[in-house]
CSV table of C-alpha atoms in Angstrom, one decimal:
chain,number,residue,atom,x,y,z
N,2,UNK,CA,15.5,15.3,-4.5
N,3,UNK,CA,14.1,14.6,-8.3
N,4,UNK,CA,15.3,17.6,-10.6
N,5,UNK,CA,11.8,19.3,-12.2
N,6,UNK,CA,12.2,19.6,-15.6
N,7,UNK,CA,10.8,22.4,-17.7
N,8,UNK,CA,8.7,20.0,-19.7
N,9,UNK,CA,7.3,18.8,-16.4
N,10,UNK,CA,6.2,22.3,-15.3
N,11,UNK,CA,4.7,22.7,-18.5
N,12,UNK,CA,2.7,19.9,-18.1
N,13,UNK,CA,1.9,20.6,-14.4
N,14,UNK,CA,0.7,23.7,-15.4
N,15,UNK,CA,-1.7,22.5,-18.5
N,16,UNK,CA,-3.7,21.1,-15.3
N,17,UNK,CA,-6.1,22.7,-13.7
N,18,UNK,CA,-5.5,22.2,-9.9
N,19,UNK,CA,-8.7,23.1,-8.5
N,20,UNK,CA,-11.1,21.1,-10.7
N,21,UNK,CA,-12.3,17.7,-9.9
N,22,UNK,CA,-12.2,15.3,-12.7
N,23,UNK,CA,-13.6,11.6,-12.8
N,24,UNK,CA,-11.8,9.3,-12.1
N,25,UNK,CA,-11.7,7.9,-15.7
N,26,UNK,CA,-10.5,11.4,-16.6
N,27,UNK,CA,-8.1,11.6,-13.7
N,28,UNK,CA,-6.2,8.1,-14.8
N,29,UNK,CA,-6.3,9.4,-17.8
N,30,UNK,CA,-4.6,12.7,-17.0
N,31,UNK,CA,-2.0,10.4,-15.1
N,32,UNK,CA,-0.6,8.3,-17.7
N,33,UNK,CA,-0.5,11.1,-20.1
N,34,UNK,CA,1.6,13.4,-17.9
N,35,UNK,CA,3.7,10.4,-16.6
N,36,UNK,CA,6.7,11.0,-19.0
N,37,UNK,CA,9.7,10.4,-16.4
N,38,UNK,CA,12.2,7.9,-18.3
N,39,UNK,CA,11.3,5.1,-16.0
N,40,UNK,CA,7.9,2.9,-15.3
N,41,UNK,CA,6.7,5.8,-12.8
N,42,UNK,CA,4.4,4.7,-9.9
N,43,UNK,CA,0.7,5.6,-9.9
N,44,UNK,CA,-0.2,7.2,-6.2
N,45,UNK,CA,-3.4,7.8,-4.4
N,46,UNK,CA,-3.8,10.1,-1.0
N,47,UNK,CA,-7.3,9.7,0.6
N,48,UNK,CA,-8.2,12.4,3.3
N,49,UNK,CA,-10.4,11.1,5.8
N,50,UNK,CA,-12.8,12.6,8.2
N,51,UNK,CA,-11.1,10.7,11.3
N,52,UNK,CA,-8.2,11.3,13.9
N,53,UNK,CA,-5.7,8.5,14.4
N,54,UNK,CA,-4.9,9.5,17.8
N,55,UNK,CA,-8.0,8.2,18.9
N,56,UNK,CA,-7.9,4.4,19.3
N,57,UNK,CA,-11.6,4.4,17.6
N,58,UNK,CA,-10.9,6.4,14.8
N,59,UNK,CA,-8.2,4.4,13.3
N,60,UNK,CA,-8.0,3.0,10.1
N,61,UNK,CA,-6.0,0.1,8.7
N,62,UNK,CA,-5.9,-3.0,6.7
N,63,UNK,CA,-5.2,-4.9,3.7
N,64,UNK,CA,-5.9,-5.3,0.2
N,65,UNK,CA,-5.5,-6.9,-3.0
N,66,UNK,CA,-5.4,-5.3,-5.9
N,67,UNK,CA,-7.0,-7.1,-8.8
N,68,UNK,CA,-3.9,-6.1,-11.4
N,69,UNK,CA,-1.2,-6.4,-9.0
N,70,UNK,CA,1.3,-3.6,-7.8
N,71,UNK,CA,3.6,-4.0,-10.9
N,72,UNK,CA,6.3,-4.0,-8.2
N,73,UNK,CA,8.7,-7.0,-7.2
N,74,UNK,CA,7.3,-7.6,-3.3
N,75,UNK,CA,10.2,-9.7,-1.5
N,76,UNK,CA,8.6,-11.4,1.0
N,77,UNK,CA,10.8,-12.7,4.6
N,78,UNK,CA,9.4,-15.2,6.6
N,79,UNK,CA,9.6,-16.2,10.4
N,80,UNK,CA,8.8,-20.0,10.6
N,81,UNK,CA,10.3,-23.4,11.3
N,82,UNK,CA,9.8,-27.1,9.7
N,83,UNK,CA,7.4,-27.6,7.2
N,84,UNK,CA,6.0,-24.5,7.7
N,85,UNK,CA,9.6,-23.3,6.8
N,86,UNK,CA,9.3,-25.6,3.6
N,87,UNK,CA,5.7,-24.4,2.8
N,88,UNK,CA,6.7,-20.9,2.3
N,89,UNK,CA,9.9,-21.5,0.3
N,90,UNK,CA,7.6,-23.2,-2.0
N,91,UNK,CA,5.0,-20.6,-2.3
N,92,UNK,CA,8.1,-18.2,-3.7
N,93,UNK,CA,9.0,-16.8,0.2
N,94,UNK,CA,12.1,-14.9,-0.5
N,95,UNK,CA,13.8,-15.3,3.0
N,96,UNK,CA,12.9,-17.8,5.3
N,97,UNK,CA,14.5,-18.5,9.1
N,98,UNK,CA,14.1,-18.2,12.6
N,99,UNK,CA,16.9,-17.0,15.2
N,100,UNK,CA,19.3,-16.7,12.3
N,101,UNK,CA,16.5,-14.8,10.3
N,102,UNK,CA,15.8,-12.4,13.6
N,103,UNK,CA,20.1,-11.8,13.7
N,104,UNK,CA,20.5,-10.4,10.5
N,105,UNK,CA,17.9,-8.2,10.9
N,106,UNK,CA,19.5,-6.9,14.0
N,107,UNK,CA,22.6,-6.8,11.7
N,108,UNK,CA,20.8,-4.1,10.2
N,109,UNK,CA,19.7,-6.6,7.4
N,110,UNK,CA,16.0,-5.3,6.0
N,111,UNK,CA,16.2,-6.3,2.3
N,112,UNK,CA,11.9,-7.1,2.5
N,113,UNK,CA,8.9,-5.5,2.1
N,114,UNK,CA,6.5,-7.7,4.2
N,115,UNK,CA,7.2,-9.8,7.1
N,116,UNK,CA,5.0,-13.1,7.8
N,117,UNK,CA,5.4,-15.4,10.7
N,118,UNK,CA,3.7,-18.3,12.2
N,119,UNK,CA,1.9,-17.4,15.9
N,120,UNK,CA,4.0,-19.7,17.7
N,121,UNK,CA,7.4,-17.4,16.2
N,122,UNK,CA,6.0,-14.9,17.5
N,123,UNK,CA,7.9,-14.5,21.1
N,124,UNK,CA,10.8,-14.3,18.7
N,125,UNK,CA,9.8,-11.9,16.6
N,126,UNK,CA,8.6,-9.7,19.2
N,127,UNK,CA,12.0,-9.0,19.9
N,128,UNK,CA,12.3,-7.5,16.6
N,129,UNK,CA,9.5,-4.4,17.5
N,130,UNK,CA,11.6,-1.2,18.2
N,131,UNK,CA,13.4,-2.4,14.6
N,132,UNK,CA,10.0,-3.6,12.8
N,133,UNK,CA,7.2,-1.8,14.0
N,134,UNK,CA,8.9,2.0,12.8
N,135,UNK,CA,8.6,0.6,9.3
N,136,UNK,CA,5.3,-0.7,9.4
N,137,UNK,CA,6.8,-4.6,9.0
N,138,UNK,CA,5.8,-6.0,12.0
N,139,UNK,CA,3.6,-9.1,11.8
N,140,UNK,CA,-0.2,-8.0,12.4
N,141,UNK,CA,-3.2,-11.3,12.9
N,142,UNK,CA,-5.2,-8.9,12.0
N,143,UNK,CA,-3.7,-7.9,8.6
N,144,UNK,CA,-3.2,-11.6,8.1
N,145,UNK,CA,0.8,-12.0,8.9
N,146,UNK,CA,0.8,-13.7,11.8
N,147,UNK,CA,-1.0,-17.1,10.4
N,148,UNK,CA,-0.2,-21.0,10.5
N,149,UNK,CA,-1.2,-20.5,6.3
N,150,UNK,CA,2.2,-19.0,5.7
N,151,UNK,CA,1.9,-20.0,1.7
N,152,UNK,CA,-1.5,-18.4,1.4
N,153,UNK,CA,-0.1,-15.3,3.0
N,154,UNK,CA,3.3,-14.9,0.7
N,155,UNK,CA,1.4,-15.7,-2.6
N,156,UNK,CA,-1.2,-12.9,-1.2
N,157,UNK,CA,1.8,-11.0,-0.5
N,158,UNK,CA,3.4,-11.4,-4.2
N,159,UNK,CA,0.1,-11.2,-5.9
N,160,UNK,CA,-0.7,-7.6,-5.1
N,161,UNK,CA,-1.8,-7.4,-1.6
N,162,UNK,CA,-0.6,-3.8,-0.2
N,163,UNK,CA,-1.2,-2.9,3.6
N,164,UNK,CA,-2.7,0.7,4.0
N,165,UNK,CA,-3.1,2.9,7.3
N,166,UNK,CA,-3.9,6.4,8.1
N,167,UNK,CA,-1.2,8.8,8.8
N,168,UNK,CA,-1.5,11.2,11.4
N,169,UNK,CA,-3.1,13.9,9.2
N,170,UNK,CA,-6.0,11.9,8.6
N,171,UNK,CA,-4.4,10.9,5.2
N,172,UNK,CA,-3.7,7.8,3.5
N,173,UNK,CA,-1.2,6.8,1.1
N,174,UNK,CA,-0.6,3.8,-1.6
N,175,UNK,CA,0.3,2.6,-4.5
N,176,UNK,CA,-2.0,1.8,-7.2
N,177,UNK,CA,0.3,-0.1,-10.0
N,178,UNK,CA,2.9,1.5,-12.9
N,179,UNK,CA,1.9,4.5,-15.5
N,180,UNK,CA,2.6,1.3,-18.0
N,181,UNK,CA,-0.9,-0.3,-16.8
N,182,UNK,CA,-4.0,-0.2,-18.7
N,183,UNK,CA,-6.3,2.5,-17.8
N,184,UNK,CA,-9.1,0.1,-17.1
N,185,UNK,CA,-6.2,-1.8,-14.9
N,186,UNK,CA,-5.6,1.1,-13.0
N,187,UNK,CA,-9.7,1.6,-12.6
N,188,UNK,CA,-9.8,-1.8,-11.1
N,189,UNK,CA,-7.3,-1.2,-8.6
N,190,UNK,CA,-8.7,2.0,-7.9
N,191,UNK,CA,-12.4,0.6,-6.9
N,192,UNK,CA,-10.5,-2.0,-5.2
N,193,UNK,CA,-8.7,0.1,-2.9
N,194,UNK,CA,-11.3,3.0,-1.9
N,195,UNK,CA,-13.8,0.1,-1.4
N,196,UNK,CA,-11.5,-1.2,1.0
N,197,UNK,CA,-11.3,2.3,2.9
N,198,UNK,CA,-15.1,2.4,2.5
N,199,UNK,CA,-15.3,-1.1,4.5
N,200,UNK,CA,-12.6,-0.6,7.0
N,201,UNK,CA,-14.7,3.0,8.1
N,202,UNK,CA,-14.0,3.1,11.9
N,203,UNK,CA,-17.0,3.5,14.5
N,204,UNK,CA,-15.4,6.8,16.2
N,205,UNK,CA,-15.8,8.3,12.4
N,206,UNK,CA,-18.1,11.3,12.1
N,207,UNK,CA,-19.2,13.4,9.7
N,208,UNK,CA,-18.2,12.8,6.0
N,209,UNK,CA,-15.5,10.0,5.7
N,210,UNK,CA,-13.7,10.3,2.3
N,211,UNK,CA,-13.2,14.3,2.0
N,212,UNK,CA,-10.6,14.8,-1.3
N,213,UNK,CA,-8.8,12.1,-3.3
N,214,UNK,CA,-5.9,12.9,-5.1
N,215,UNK,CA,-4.2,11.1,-7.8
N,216,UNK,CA,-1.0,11.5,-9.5
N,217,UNK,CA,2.4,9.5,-11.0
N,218,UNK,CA,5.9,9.3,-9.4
N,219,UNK,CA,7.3,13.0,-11.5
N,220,UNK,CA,3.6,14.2,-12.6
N,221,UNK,CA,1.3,16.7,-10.7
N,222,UNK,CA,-1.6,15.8,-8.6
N,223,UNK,CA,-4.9,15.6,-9.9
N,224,UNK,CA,-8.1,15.8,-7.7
N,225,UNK,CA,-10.9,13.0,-8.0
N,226,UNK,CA,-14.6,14.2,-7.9
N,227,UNK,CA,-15.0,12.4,-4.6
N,228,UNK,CA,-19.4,12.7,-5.5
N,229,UNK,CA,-18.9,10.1,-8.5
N,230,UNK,CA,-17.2,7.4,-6.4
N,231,UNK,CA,-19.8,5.5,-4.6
N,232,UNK,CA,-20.8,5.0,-1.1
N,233,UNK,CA,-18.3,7.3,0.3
């Protein structure tokens, strides 16, 4: 667990916790307070008015955000052929079939998105007690199982983030580094929340976005006036 420093508490404390801020002002806060000695990550947690235990209240999808991640996504891939050949091209990082699904029974998971062509599948569903914990297993839905396998790794490299709701109702993600522009940051931010607007589920009633929180890797949390972001 990350040692807080006493220049960290001092900062933590110089914000007040209870007040919403805009979101302008909340980036803002962010970056300034993000003084860790490495490119800190900028977080968002969304509280939503649903319950993921029911099948009709569930919310997940994908993303892109407009700036990137300002993270290095290595991306595996389950394909064969030219398929295989396609997403080498596109900048795949691993690419197999049987000898791919074997070293990730070896205990191999070196990735942080897994793609495969539909007819790989059978294969890969092999994989599900090892994949699906982690939230890696390949989804048609979030566009990972798909003959486009080039599409879907440059998507994958060029800032597209998967997002689902946690038990709590809350969802988590990643909205670039404290070293991004603050207008950077803004664009990722409408990006995402737009997206969580869109993928609202039909069992949802009520008011959907409740709080949004904001804060960096070390720095302290910093609430959003959830009124100034629209259609929410």
């Amino acid at each position: 667990m990350a040692k807080i420093t006493k220049k960290a508490k001092a900062l933590s404390a110089a914000i007040n916790k209870e007040k919403l801020h805009g979101v302008d002002e909340a980036l803002g806060l962010i970056k300034t307070h993000a003084t860790a000695k490495f490119d800190e990550s900028v977080e968002i947690a969304i509280n939503l008015g649903v319950d993921p235990r029911h099948a009709d209240q569930m919310v997940r999808g994908v993303v892109t955000l407009p700036a990137g991640t300002g993270k290095d996504v290595r991306v595996a891939v389950f394909a064969r052929n030219d398929k295989a050949q396609q997403a080498l091209d596109a900048g795949a990082d691993i690419v197999g079939a049987e000898d791919l699904l074997e070293s990730i029974q070896a205990g191999n998971i070196d990735f942080q998105r897994v793609i495969a062509t539909p007819d790989m599948m059978g294969l890969v569903g092999r994989l599900g007690k090892v994949l699906g914990p982690k939230g890696l297993m390949p989804n048609p839905k979030l566009g990972t199982v798909t003959p486009n396998v080039a599409e879907a790794v440059k998507a994958a490299k060029g800032g597209q983030i998967e997002f689902r709701v946690e038990k709590a109702g809350i969802i988590h993600a990643g909205l670039g580094k404290s070293s991004f522009s603050a207008e950077d940051l803004r664009k990722n931010f409408d990006a995402f929340v737009e997206a969580i607007v869109k993928a609202k589920p039909s069992g949802s009633k009520g008011k959907y976005v409740r709080k949004i929180a904001l804060s960096s890797s070390m720095g302290p949390g910093v609430k959003v006036d959830v009124a100034e972001v629209a259609s929410v």
